[in-house]
Short mmCIF file of C-alpha atoms and ligand atoms in Angstrom, two decimals:
data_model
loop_
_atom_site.label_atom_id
_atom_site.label_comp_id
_atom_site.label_asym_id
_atom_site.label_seq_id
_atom_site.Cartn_x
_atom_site.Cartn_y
_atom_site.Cartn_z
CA UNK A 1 -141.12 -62.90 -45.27
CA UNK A 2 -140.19 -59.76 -47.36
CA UNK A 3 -137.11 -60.53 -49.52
CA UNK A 4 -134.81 -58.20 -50.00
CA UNK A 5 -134.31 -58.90 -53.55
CA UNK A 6 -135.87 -61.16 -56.12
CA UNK A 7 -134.16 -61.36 -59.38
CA UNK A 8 -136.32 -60.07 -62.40
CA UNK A 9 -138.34 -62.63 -64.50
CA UNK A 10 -140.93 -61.72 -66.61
CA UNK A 11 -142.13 -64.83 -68.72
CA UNK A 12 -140.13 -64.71 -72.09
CA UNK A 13 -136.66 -65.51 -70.86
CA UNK A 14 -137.27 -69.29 -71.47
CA UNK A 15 -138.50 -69.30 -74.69
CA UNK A 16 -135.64 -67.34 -75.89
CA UNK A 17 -133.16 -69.26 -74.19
CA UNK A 18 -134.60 -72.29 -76.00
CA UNK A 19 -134.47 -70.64 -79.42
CA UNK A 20 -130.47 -70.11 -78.08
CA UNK A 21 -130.37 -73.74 -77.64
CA UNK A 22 -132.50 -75.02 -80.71
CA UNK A 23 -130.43 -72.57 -83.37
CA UNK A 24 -127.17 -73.99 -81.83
CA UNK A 25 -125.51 -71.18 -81.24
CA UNK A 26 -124.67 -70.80 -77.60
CA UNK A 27 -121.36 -69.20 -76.89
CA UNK A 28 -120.82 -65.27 -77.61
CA UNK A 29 -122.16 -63.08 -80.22
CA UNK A 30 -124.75 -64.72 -81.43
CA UNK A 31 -128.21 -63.02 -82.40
CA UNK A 32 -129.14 -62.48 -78.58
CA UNK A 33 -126.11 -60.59 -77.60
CA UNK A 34 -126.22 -58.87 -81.13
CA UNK A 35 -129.84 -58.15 -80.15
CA UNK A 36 -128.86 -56.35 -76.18
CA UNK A 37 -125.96 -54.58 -77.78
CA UNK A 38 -128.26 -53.02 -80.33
CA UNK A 39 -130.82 -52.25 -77.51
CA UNK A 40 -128.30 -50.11 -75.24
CA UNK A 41 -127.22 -48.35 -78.22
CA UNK A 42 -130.43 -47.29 -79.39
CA UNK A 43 -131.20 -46.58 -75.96
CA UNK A 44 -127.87 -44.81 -75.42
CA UNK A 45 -126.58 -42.96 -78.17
CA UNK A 46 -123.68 -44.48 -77.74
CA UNK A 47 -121.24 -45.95 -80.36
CA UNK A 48 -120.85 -49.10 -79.53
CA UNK A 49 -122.16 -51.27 -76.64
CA UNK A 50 -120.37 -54.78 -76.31
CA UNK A 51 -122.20 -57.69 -73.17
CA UNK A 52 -119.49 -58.78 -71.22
CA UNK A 53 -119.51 -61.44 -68.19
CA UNK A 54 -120.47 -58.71 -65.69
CA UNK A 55 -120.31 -54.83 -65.35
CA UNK A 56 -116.53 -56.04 -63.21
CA UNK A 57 -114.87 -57.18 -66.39
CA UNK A 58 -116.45 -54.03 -68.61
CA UNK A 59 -114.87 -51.86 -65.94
CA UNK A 60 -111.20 -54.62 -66.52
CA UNK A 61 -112.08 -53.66 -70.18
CA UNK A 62 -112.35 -49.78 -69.19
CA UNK A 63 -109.04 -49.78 -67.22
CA UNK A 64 -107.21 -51.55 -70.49
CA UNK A 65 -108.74 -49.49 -72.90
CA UNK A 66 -107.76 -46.24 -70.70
CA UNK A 67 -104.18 -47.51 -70.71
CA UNK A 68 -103.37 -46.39 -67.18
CA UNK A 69 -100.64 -48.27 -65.89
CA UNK A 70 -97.89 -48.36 -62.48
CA UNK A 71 -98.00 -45.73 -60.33
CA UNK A 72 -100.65 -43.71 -62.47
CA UNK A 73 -103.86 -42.35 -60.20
CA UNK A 74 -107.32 -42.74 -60.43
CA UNK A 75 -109.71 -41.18 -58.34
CA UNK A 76 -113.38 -42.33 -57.01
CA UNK A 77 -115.14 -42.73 -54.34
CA UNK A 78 -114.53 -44.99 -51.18
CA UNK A 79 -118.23 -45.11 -50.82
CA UNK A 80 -118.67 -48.14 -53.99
CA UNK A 81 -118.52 -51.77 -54.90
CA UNK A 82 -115.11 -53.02 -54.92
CA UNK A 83 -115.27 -53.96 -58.39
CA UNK A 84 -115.01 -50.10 -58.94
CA UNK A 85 -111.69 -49.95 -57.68
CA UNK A 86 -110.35 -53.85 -58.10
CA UNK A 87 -109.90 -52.95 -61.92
CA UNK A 88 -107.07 -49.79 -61.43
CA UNK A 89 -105.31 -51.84 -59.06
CA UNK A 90 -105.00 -55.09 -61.79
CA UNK A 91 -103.59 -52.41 -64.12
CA UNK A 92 -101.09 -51.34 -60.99
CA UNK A 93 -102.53 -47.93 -60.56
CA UNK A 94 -103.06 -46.20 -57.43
CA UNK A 95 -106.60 -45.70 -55.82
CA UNK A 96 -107.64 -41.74 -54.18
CA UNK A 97 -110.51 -41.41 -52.68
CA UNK A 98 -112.30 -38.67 -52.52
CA UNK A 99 -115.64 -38.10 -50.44
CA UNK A 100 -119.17 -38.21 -51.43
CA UNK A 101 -122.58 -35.75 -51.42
CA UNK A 102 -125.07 -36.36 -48.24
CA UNK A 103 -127.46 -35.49 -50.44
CA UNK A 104 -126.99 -38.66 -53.19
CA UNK A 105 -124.11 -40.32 -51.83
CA UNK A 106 -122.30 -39.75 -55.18
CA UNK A 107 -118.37 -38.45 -55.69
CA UNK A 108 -118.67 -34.67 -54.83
CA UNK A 109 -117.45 -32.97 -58.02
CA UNK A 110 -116.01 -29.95 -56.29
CA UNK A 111 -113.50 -31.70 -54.09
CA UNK A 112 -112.50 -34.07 -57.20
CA UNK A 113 -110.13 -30.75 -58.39
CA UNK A 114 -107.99 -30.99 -55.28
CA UNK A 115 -106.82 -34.47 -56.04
CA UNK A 116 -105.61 -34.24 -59.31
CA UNK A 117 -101.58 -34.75 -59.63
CA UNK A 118 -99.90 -35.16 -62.30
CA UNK A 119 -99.92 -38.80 -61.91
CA UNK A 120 -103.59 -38.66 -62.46
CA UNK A 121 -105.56 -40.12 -65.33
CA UNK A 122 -108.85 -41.09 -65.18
CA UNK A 123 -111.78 -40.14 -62.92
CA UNK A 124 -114.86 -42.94 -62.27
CA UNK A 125 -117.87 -41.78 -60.89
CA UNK A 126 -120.33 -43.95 -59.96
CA UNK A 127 -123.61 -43.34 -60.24
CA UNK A 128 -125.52 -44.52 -56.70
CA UNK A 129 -128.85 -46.08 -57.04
CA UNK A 130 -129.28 -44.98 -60.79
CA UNK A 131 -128.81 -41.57 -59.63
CA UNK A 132 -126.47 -39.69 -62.04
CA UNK A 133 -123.46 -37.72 -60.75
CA UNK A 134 -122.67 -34.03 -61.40
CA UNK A 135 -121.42 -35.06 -65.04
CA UNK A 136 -121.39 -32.08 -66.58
CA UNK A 137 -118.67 -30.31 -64.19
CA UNK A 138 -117.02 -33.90 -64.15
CA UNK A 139 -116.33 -34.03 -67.86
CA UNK A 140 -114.91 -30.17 -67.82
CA UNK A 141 -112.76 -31.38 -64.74
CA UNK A 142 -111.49 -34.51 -66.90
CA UNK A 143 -111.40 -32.36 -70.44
CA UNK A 144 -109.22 -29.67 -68.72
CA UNK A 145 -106.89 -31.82 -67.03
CA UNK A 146 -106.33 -34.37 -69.76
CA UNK A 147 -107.65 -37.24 -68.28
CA UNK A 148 -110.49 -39.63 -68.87
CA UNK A 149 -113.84 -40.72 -67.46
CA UNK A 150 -115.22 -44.47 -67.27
CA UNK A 151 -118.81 -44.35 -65.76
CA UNK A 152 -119.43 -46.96 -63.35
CA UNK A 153 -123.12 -47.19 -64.15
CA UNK A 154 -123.82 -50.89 -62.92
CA UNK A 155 -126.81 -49.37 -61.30
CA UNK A 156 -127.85 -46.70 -63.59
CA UNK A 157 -129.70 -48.72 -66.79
CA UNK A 158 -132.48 -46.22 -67.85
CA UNK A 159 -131.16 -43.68 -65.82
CA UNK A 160 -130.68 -40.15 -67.40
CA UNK A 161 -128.54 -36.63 -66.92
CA UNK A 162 -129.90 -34.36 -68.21
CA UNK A 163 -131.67 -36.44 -70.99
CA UNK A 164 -128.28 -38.11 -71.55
CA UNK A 165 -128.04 -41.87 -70.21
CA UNK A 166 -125.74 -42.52 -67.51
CA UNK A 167 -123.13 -44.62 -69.22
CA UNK A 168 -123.18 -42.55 -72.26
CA UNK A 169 -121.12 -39.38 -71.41
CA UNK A 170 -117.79 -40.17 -70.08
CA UNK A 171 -115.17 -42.09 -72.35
CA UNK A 172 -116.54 -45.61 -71.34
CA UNK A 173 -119.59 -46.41 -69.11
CA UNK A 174 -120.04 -49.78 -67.36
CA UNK A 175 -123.42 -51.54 -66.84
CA UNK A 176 -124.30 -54.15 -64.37
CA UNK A 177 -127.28 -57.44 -65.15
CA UNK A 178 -126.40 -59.49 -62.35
CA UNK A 179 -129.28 -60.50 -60.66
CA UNK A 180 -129.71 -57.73 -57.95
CA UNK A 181 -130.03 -55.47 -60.48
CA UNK A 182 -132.74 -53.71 -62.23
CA UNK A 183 -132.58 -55.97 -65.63
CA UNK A 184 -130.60 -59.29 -65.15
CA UNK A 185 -128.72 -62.05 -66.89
CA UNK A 186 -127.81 -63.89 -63.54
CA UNK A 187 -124.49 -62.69 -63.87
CA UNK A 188 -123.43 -60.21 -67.49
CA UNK A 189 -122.76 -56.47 -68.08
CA UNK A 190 -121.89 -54.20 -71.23
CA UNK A 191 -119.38 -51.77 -71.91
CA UNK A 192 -120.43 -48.74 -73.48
CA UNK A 193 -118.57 -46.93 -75.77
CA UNK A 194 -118.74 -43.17 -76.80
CA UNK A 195 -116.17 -42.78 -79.44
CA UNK A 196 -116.13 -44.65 -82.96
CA UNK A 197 -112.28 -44.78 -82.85
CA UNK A 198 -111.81 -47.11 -79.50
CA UNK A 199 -114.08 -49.65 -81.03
CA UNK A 200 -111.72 -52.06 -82.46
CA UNK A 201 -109.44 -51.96 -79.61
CA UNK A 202 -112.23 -53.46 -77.27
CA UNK A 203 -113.66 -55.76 -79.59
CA UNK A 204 -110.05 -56.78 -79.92
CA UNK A 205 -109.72 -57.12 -75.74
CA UNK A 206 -112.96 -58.71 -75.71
CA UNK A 207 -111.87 -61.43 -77.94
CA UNK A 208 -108.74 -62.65 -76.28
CA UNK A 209 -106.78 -60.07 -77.77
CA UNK A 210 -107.49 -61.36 -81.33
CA UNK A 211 -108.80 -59.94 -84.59
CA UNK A 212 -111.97 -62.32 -84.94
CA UNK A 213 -114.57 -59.87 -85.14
CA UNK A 214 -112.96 -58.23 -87.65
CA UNK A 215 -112.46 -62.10 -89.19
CA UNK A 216 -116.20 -62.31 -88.65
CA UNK A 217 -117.30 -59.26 -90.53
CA UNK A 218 -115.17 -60.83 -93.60
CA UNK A 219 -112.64 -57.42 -93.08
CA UNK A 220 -109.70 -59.33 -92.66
CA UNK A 221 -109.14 -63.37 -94.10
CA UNK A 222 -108.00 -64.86 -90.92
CA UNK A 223 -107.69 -64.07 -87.24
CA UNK A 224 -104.17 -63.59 -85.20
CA UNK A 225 -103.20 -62.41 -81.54
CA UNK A 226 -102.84 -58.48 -82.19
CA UNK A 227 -103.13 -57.33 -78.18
CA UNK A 228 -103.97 -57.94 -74.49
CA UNK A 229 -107.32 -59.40 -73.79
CA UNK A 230 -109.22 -62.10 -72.20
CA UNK A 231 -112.61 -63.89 -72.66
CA UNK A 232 -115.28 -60.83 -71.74
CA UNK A 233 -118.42 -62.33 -73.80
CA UNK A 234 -120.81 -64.30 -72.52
CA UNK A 235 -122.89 -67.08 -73.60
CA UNK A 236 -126.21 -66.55 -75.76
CA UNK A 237 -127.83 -68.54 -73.12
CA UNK A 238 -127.47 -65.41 -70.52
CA UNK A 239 -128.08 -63.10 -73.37
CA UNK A 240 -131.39 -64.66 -74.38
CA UNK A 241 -132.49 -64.16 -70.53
CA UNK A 242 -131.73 -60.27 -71.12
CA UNK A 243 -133.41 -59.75 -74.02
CA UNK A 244 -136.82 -61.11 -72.39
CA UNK A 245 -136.47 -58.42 -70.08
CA UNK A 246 -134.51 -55.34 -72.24
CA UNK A 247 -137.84 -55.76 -74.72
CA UNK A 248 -139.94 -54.76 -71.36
CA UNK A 249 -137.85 -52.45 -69.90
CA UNK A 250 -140.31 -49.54 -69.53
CA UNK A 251 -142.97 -51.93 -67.56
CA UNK A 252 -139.96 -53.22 -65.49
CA UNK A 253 -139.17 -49.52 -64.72
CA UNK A 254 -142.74 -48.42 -64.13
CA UNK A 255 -143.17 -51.18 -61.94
CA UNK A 256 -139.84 -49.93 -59.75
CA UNK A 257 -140.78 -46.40 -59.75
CA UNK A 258 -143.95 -47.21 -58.57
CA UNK A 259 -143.05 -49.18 -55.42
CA UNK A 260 -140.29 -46.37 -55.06
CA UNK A 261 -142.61 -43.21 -54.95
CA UNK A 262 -145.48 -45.31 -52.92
CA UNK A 263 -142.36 -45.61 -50.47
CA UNK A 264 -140.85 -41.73 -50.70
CA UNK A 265 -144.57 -40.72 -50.05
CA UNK A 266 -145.76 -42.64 -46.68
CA UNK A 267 -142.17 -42.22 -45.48
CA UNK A 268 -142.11 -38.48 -46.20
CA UNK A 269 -143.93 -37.88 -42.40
CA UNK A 270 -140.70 -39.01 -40.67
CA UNK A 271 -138.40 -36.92 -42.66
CA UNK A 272 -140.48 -34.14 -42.13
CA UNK A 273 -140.03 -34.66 -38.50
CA UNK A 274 -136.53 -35.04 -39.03
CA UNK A 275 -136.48 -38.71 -38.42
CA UNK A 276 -135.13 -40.06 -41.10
CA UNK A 277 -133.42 -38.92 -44.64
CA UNK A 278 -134.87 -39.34 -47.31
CA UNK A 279 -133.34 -40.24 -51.27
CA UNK A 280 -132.58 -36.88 -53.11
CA UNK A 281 -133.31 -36.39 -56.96
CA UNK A 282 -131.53 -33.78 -58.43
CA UNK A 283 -133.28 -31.68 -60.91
CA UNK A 284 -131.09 -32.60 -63.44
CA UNK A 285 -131.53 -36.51 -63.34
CA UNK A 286 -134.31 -38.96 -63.88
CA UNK A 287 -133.59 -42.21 -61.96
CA UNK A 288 -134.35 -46.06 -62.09
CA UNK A 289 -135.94 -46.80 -58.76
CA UNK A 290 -132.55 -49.22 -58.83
CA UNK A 291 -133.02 -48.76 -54.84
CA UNK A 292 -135.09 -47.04 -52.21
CA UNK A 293 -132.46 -46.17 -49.24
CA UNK A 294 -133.16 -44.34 -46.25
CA UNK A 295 -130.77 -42.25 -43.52
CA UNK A 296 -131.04 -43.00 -40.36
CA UNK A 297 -129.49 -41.39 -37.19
CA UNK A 298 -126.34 -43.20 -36.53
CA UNK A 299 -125.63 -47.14 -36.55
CA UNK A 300 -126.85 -47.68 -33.45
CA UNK A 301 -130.24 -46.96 -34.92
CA UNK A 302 -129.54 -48.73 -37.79
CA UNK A 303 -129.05 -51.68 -35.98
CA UNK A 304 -132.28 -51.62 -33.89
CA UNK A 305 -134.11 -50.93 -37.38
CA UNK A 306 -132.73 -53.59 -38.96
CA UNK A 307 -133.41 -56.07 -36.43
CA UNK A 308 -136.91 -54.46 -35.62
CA UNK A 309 -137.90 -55.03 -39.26
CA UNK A 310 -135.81 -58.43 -39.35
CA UNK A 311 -138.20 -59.43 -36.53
CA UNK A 312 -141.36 -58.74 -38.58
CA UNK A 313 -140.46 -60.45 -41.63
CA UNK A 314 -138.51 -58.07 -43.63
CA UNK A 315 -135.01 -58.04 -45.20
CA UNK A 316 -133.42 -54.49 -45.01
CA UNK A 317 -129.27 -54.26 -45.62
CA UNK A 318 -126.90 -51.54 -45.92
CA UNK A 319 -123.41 -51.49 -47.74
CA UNK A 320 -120.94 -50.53 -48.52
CA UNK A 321 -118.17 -50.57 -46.04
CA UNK A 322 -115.75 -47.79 -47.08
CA UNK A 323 -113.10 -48.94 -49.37
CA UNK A 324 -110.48 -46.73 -47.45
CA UNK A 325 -110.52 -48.29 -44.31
CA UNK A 326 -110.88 -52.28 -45.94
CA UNK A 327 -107.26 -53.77 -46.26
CA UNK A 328 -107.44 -54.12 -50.00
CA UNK A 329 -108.04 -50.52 -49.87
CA UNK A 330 -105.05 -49.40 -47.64
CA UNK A 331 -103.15 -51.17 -49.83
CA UNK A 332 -103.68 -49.79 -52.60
CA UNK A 333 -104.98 -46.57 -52.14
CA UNK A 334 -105.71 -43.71 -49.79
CA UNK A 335 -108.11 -41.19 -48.85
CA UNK A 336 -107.76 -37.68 -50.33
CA UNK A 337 -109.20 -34.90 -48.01
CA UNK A 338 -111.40 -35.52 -45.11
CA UNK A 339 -114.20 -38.07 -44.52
CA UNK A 340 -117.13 -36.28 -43.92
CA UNK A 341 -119.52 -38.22 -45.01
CA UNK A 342 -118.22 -41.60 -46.72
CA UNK A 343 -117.67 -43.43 -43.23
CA UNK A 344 -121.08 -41.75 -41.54
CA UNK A 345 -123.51 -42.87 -44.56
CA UNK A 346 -122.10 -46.00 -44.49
CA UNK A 347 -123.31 -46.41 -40.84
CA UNK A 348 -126.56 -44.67 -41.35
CA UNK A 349 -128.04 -46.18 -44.10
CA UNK A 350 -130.60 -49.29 -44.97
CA UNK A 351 -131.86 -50.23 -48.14
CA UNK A 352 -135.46 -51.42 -48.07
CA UNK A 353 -136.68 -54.42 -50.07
CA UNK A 354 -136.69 -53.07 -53.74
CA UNK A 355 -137.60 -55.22 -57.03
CA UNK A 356 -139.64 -55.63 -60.12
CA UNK A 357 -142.86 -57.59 -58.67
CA UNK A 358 -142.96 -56.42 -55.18
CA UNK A 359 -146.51 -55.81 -54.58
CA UNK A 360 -148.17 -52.40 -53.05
CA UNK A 361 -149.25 -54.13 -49.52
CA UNK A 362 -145.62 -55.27 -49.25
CA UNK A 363 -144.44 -51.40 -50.03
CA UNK A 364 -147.17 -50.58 -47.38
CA UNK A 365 -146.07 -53.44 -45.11
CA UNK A 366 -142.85 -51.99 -44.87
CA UNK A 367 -143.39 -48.48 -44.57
CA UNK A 368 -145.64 -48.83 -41.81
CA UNK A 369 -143.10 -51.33 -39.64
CA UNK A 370 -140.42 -48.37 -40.06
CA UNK A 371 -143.10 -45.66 -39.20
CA UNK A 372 -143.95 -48.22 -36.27
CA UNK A 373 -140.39 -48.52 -34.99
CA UNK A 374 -140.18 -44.43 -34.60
CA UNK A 375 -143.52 -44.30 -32.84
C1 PLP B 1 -123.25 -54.37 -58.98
C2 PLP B 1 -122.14 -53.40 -59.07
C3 PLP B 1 -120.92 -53.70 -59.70
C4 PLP B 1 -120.57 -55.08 -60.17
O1 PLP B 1 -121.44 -55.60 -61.07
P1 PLP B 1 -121.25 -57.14 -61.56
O2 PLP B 1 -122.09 -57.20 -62.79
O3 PLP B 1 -121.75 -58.01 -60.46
O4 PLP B 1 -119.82 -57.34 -61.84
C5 PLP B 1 -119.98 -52.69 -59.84
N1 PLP B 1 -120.19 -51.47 -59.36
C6 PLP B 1 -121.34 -51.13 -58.74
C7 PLP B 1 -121.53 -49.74 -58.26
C8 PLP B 1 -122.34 -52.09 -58.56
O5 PLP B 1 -123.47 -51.76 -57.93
#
């Protein structure tokens, strides 16, 4: 059997959740966390980059630290993770969709214009398998209309625009280390930050709405409720984990991008043929092999692959059902524009077993059962 996903382990993680455990110091902030922060900013560029429980309470964080409130609009894509969307609508604003790109299944920038009101304030792209949006027209969109940008880069850690990483150029960029993605803490995230100025506001959020880390860095002499917040940090225990695998993040991306381009090149036949579509990398990006997706006809297809490859020992899914037409989503948003392509990828594509450790017969294994199913 072919998982579908196995969650990264490389060897370190429990040795340095022991030396969590042995310096007694498990709960936030501790040396680990202090440790991953450091890592995404170096990475990054950014200003500051704070773990948090999961890249779903960096993107709460995002929608407190953007302020928008009842009634105000925010615009994505229907094609997501609800955790994209679930934040706006805790902060009571409204959700408009807007369609995505056949080509990478990300928010198409040049329809984002259209629904701005003047309601609107913040745009969040997401960036689909570590695949960066069209960031440079999005931040002229968002500089020229006053509004701001939180990246929803769960998938895109080691992912670049144009040299930039994804999470790095909007206002506030989300990442994602639950365990289906590419670098893992069973469940965590970080919130990115670009600007020095908003720093002390989300340390402040992140800390139940107190002052402590400013208690902690000795700046004031004791700690009081100053604003909203809740309990975003998580343990050193989880940390520790993410180190272990932050320290090897080139071999853990090598690894990916090797399974990913050993798959693009035996399945590159069918496309050819017309078959099948194929991942596109736009010139501008560098990805994470965070997922190797193909296109299929329609869902009736879809389903016979599936079950075809289910049959042989191989776990392929697809996702995401389109926000739009879920109930949570007719609730509390709607659908700018027409749905050309949110609903129809949905039903046409499968996501073949992707992760750090798969081995090249597997890659092989696979290929050739989808190439077998078109013969
Ligand atoms: C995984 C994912 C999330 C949620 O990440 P968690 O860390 O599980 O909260 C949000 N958005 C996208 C696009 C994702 O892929």
């Amino acid at each position: 059997m072919i998982s579908f996903n196995v969650p990264p382990y490389i060897g370190k993680e429990q040795d340095y959740i022991m030396e969590a455990i042995r310096a007694h110091k498990i709960c936030g902030d501790g040396a680990f966390t202090k440790k991953c922060n450091k890592w995404i900013e170096d990475k990054t560029g950014v200003s500051k980059a704070l773990l948090t429980t999961a890249c779903s309470t960096a993107l709460d964080m995002s929608a407190m630290l953007t302020e928008v409130g009842s009634g105000d609009e925010v615009i994505l894509p229907s094609f997501t993770f609800v955790s994209t969307a679930n934040s706006f609508v805790l902060r009571g604003a409204k959700l408009v969709f807007v369609d995505i790109r056949p080509d990478t299944q990300n928010i198409d920038e040049k329809l984002i214009e259209d629904a701005i009101t003047d309601r609107t304030k913040v745009i969040v792209p997401v960036h689909y398998a570590g695949v960066g949006c069209e960031m440079d027209t999005i931040m002229d969109i968002a500089k020229r209309h006053g509004l701001l940008v939180v990246e929803d880069a769960a998938q895109g850690v080691m992912s670049t625009y144009k040299g930039r990483a994804l999470g790095s150029i909007g206002d506030y960029g989300c990442y994602s280390f639950h365990e289906t993605k590419n670098y893992s803490m069973g469940e965590g995230g970080a919130l990115l930050i670009k600007d020095e100025d908003k720093v002390d506001r989300a340390e402040v959020i992140r800390e139940k709405g107190t002052d402590r880390s400013k208690f902690l860095k000795g700046v004031v002499d004791k700690y009081t409720w100053v604003d909203m917040g809740s309990s975003f940090l998580p343990s050193e225990m989880n940390a520790a984990y993410l180190l272990a695998q932050l320290e090897e993040a080139d071999m853990i991306n090598d690894n990916r991008k090797a399974s990913w381009n050993a798959y693009y090149e035996m399945l590159a036949p069918l496309a050819e043929e017309g078959r099948i579509e194929l991942p596109v990398i736009p010139e501008e990006c560098e990805h994470n092999a965070h997922m190797f997706y193909i296109k299929v006809k329609d869902i009736e297809e879809r389903s016979a692959l599936a079950s075809f490859l289910k049959e042989n020992g191989i776990l392929a899914v697809f996702h995401y059902v389109p926000l739009h037409s879920s109930p949570a989503g007719k609730k509390f948003g709607s659908f700018h524009g027409e749905d050309r392509y949110t609903t129809n990828t949905f039903e046409r594509l499968l996501r073949l077993p992707m992760y750090y450790g798969l081995k090249p017969e597997e890659v092989e294994y696979v290929a050739d059962k989808v190439k077998e199913f078109y013969k």
